[in-house]
mmCIF file of N, CA and C in Angstrom:
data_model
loop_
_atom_site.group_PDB
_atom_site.id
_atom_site.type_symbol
_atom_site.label_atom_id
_atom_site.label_comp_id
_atom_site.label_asym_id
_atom_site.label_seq_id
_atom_site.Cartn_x
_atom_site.Cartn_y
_atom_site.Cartn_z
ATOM 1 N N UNK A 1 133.271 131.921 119.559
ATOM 2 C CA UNK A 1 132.790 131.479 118.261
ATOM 3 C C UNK A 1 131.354 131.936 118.054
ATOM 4 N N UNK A 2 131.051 132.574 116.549
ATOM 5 C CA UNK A 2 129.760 132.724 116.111
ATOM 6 C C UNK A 2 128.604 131.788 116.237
ATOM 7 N N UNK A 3 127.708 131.440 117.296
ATOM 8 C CA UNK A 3 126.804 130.158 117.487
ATOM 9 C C UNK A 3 125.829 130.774 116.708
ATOM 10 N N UNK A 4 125.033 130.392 115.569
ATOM 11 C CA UNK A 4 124.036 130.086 115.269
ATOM 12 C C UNK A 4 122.625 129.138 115.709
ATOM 13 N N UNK A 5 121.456 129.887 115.528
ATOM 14 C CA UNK A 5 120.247 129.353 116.842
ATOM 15 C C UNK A 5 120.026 127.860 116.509
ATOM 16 N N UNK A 6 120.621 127.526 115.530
ATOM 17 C CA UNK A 6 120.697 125.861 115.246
ATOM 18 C C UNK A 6 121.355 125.207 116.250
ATOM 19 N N UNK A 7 122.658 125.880 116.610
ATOM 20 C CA UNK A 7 123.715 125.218 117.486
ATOM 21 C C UNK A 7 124.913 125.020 116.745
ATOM 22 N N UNK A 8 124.686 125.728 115.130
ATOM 23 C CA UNK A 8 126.100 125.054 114.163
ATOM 24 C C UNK A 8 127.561 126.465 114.492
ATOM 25 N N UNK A 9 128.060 126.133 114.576
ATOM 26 C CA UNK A 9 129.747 127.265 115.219
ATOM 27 C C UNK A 9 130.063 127.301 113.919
ATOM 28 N N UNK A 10 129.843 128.730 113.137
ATOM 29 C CA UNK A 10 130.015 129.239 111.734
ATOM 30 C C UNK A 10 131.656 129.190 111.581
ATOM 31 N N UNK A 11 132.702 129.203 112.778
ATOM 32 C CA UNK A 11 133.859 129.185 112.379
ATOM 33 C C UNK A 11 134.421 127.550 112.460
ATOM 34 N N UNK A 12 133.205 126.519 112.801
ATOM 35 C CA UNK A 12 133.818 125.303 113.022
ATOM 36 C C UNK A 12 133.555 124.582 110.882
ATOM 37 N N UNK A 13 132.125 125.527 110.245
ATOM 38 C CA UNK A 13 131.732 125.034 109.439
ATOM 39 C C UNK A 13 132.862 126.074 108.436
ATOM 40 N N UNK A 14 133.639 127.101 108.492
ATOM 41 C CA UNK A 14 134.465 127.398 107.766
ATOM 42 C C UNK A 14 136.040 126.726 107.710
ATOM 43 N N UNK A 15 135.936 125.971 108.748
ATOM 44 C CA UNK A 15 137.087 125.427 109.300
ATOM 45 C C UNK A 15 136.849 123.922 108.086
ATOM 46 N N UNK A 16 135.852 123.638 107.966
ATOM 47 C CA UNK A 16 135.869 122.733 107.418
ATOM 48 C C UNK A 16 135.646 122.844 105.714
ATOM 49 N N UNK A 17 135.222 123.629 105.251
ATOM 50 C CA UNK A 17 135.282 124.312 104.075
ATOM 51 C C UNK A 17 136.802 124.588 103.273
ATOM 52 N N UNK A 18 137.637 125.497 104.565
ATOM 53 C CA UNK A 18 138.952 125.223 104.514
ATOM 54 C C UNK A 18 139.449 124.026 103.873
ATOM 55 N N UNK A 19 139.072 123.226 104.669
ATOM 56 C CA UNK A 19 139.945 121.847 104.945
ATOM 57 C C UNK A 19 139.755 121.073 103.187
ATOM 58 N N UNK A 20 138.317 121.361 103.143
ATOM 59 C CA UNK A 20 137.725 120.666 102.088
ATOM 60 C C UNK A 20 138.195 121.629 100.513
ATOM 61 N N UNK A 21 138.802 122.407 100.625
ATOM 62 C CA UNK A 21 138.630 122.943 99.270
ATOM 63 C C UNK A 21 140.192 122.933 98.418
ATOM 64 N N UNK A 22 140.029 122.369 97.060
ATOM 65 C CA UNK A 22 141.083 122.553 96.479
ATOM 66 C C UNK A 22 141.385 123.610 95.791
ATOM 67 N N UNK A 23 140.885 124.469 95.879
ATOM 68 C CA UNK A 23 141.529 125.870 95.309
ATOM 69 C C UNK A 23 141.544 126.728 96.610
ATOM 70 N N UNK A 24 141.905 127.824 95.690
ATOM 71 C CA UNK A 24 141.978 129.077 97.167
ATOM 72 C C UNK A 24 140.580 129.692 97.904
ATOM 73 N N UNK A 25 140.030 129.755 98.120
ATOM 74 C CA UNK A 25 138.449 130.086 98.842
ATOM 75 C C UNK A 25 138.662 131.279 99.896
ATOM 76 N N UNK A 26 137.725 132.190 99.625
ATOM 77 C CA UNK A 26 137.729 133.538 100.601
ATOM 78 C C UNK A 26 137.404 133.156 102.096
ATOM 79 N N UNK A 27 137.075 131.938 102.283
ATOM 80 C CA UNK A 27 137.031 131.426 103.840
ATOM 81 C C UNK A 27 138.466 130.874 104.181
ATOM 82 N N UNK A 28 139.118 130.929 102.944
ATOM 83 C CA UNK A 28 140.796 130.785 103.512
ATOM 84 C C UNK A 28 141.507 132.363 104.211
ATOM 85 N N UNK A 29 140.799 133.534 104.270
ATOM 86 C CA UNK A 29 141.033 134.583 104.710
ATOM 87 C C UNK A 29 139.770 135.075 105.894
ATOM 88 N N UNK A 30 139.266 134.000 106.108
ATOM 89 C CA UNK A 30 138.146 134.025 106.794
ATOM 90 C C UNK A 30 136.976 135.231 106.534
ATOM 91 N N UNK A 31 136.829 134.950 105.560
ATOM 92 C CA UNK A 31 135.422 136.013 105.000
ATOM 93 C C UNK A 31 134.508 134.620 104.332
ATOM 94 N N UNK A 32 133.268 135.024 104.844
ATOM 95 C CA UNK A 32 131.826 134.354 104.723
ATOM 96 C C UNK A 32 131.256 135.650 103.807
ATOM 97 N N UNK A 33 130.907 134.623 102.588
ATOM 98 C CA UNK A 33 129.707 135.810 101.668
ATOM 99 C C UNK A 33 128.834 134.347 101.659
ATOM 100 N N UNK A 34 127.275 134.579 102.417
ATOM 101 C CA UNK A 34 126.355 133.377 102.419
ATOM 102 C C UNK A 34 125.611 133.524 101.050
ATOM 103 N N UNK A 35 126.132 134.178 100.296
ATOM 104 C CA UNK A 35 125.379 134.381 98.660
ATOM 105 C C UNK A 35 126.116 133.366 97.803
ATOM 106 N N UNK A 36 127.653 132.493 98.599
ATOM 107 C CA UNK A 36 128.091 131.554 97.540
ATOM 108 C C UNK A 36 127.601 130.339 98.140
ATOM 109 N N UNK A 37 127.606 129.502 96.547
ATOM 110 C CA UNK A 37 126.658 128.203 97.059
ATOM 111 C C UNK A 37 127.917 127.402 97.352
ATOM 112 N N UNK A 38 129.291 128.077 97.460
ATOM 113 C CA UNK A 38 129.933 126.717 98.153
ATOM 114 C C UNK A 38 129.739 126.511 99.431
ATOM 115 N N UNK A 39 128.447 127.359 100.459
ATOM 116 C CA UNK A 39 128.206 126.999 101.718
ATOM 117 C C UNK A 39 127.516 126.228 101.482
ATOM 118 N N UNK A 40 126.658 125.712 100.555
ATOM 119 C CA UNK A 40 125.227 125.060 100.618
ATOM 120 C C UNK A 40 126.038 123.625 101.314
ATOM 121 N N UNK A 41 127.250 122.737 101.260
ATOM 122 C CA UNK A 41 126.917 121.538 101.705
ATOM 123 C C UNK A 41 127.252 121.847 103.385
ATOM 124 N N UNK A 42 127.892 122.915 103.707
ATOM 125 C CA UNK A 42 127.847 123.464 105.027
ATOM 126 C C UNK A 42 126.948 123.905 106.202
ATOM 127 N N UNK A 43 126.310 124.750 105.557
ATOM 128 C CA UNK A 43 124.905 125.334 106.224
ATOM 129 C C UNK A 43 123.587 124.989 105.556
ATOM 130 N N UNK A 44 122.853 124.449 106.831
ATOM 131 C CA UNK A 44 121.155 124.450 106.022
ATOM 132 C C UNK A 44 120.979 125.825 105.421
ATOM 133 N N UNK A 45 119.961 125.634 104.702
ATOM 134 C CA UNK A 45 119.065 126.776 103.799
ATOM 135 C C UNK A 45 118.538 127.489 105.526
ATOM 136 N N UNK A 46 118.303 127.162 106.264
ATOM 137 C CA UNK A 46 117.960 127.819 107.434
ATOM 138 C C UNK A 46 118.964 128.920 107.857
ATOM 139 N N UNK A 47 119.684 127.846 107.693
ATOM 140 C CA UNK A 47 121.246 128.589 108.306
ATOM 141 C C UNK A 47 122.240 130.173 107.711
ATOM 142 N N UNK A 48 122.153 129.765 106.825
ATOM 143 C CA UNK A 48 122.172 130.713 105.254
ATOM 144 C C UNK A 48 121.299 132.169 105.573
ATOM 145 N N UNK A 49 119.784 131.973 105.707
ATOM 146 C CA UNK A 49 119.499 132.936 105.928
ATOM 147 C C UNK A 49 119.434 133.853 107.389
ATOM 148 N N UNK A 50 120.072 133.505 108.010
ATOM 149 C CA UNK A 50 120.274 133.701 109.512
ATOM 150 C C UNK A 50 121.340 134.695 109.111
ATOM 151 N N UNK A 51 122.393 133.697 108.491
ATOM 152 C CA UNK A 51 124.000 134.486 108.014
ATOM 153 C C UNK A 51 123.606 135.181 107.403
ATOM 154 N N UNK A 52 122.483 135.528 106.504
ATOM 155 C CA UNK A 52 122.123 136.094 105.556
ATOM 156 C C UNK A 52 121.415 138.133 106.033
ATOM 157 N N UNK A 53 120.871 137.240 107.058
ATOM 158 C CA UNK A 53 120.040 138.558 107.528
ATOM 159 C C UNK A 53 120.401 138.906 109.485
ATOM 160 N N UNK A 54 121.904 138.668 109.655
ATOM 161 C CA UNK A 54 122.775 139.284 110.465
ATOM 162 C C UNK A 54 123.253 140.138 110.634
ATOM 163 N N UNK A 55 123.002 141.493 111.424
ATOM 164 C CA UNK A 55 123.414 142.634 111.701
ATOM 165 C C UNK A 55 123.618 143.239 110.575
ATOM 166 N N UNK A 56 122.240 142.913 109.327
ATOM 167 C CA UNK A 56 122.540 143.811 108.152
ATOM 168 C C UNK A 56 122.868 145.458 108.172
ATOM 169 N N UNK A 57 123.661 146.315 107.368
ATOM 170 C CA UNK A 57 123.607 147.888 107.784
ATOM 171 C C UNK A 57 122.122 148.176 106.769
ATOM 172 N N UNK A 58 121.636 149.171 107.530
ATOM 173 C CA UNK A 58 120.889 149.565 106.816
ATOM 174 C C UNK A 58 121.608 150.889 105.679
ATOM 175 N N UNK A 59 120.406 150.551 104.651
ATOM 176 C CA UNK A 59 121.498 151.616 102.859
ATOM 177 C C UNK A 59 120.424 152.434 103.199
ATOM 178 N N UNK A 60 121.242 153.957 103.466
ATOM 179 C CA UNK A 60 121.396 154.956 103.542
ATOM 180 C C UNK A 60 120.842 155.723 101.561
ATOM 181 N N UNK A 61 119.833 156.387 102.140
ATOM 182 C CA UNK A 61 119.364 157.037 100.537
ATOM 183 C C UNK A 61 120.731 157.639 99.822
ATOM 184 N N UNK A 62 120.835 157.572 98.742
ATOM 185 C CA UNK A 62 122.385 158.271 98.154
ATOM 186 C C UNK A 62 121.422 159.968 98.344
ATOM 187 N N UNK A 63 122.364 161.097 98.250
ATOM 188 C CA UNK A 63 121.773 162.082 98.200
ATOM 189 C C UNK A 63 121.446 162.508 97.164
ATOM 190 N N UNK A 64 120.536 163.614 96.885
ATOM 191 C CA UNK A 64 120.180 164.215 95.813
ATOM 192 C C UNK A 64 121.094 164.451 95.048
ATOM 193 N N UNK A 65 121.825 165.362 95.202
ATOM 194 C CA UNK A 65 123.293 166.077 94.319
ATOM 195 C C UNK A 65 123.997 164.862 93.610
ATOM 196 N N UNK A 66 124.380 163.504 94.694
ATOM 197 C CA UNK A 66 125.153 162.519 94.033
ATOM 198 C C UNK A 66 124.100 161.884 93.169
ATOM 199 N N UNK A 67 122.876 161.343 93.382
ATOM 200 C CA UNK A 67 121.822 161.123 92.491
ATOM 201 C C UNK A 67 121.811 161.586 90.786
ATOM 202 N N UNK A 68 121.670 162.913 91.321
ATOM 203 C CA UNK A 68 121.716 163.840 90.195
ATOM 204 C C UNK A 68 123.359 163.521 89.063
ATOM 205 N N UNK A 69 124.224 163.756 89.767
ATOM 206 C CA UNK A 69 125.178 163.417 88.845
ATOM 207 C C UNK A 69 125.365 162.213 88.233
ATOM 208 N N UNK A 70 125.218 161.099 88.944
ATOM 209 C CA UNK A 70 124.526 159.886 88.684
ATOM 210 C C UNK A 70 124.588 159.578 87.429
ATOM 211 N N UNK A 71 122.979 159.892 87.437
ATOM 212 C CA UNK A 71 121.883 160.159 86.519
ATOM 213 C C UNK A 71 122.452 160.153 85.259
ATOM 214 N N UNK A 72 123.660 161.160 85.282
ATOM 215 C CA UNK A 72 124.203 162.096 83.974
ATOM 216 C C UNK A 72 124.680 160.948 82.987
ATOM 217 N N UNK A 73 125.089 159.670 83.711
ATOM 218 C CA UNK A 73 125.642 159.108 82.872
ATOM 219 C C UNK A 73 125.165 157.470 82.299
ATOM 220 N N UNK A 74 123.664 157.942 82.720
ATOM 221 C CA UNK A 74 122.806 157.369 81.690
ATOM 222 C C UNK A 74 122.578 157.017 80.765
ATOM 223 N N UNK A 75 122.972 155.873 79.971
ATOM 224 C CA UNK A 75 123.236 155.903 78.222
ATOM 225 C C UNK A 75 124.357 156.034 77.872
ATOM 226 N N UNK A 76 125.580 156.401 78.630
ATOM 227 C CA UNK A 76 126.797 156.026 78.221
ATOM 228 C C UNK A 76 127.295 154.880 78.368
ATOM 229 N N UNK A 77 128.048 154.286 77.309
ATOM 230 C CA UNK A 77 128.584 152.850 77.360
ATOM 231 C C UNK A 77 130.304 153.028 77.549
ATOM 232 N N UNK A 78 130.907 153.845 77.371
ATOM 233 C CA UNK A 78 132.094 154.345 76.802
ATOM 234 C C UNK A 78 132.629 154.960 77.539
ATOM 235 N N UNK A 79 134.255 155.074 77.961
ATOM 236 C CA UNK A 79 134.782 156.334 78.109
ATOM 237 C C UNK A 79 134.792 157.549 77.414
ATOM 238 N N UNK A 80 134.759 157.274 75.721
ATOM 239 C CA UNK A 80 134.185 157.856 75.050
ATOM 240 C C UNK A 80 133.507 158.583 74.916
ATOM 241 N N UNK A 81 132.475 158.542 75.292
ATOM 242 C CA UNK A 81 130.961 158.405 74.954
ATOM 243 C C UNK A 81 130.947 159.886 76.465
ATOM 244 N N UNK A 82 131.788 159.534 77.795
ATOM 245 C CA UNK A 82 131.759 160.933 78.102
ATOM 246 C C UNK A 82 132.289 161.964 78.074
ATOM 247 N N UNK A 83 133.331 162.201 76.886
ATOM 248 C CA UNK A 83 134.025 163.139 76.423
ATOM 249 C C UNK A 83 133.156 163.772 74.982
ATOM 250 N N UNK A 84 132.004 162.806 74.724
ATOM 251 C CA UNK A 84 131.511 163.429 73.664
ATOM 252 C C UNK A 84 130.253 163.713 74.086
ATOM 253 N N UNK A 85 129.249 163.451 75.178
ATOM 254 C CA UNK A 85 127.982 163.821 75.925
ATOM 255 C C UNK A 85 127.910 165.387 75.661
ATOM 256 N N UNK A 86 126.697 165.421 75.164
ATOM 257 C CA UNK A 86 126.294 167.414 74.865
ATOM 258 C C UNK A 86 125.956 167.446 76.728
ATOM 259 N N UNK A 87 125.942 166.400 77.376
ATOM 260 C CA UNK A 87 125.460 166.773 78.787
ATOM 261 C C UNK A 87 126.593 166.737 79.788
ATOM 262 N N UNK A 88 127.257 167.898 80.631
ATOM 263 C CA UNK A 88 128.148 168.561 81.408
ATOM 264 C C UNK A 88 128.525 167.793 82.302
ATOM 265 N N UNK A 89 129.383 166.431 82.332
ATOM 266 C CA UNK A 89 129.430 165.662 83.272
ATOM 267 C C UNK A 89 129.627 165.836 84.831
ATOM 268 N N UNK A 90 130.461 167.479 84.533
ATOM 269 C CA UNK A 90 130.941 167.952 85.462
ATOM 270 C C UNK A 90 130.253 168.564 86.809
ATOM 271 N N UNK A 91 130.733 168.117 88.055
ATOM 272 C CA UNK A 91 129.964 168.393 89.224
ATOM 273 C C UNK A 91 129.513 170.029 89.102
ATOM 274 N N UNK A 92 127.792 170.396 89.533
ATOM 275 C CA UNK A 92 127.458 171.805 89.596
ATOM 276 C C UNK A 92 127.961 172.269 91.150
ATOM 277 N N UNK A 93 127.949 171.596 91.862
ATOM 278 C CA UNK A 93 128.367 172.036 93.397
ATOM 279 C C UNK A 93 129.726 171.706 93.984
#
């Protein structure tokens, strides 16, 4: 089990989340997102950010080229809107 430096067992406090919830909840498939506040009566605010800032990945710069194409679709609201762009949506590379 996941121990947290509190001492709280993150699968004993999903276990109980489980137990407690009348609808369907993504801790019924055992996935933790500590960004929903249905942990707050579970985990301290301590706790949260522990889960929070756990083996984050570090984000990788997007590259130039994908950047660039990106970019292109700036100001479009529409599917529309990129069939009618005077600007070439289409990949240069």
């Amino acid at each position: 089990m996941w121990k947290l430096s509190t001492g709280t067992l993150v699968e004993r406090q999903m276990k109980k989340l489980a137990s407690d919830a009348v609808h369907e909840h993504p801790c019924h498939s055992l996935t933790l997102d500590p960004y929903d506040p249905s942990w707050a009566p579970y985990f301290t605010e301590e706790e949260v950010q522990e889960l929070k800032s756990y083996q984050v990945p570090p984000i990788i710069p997007l590259p130039t080229a994908a950047k660039k194409y990106l970019e292109k679709f700036n100001g479009l609201k529409t599917l529309d809107d990129t069939s009618t762009s005077p600007v070439s949506l289409r990949s240069t590379e």
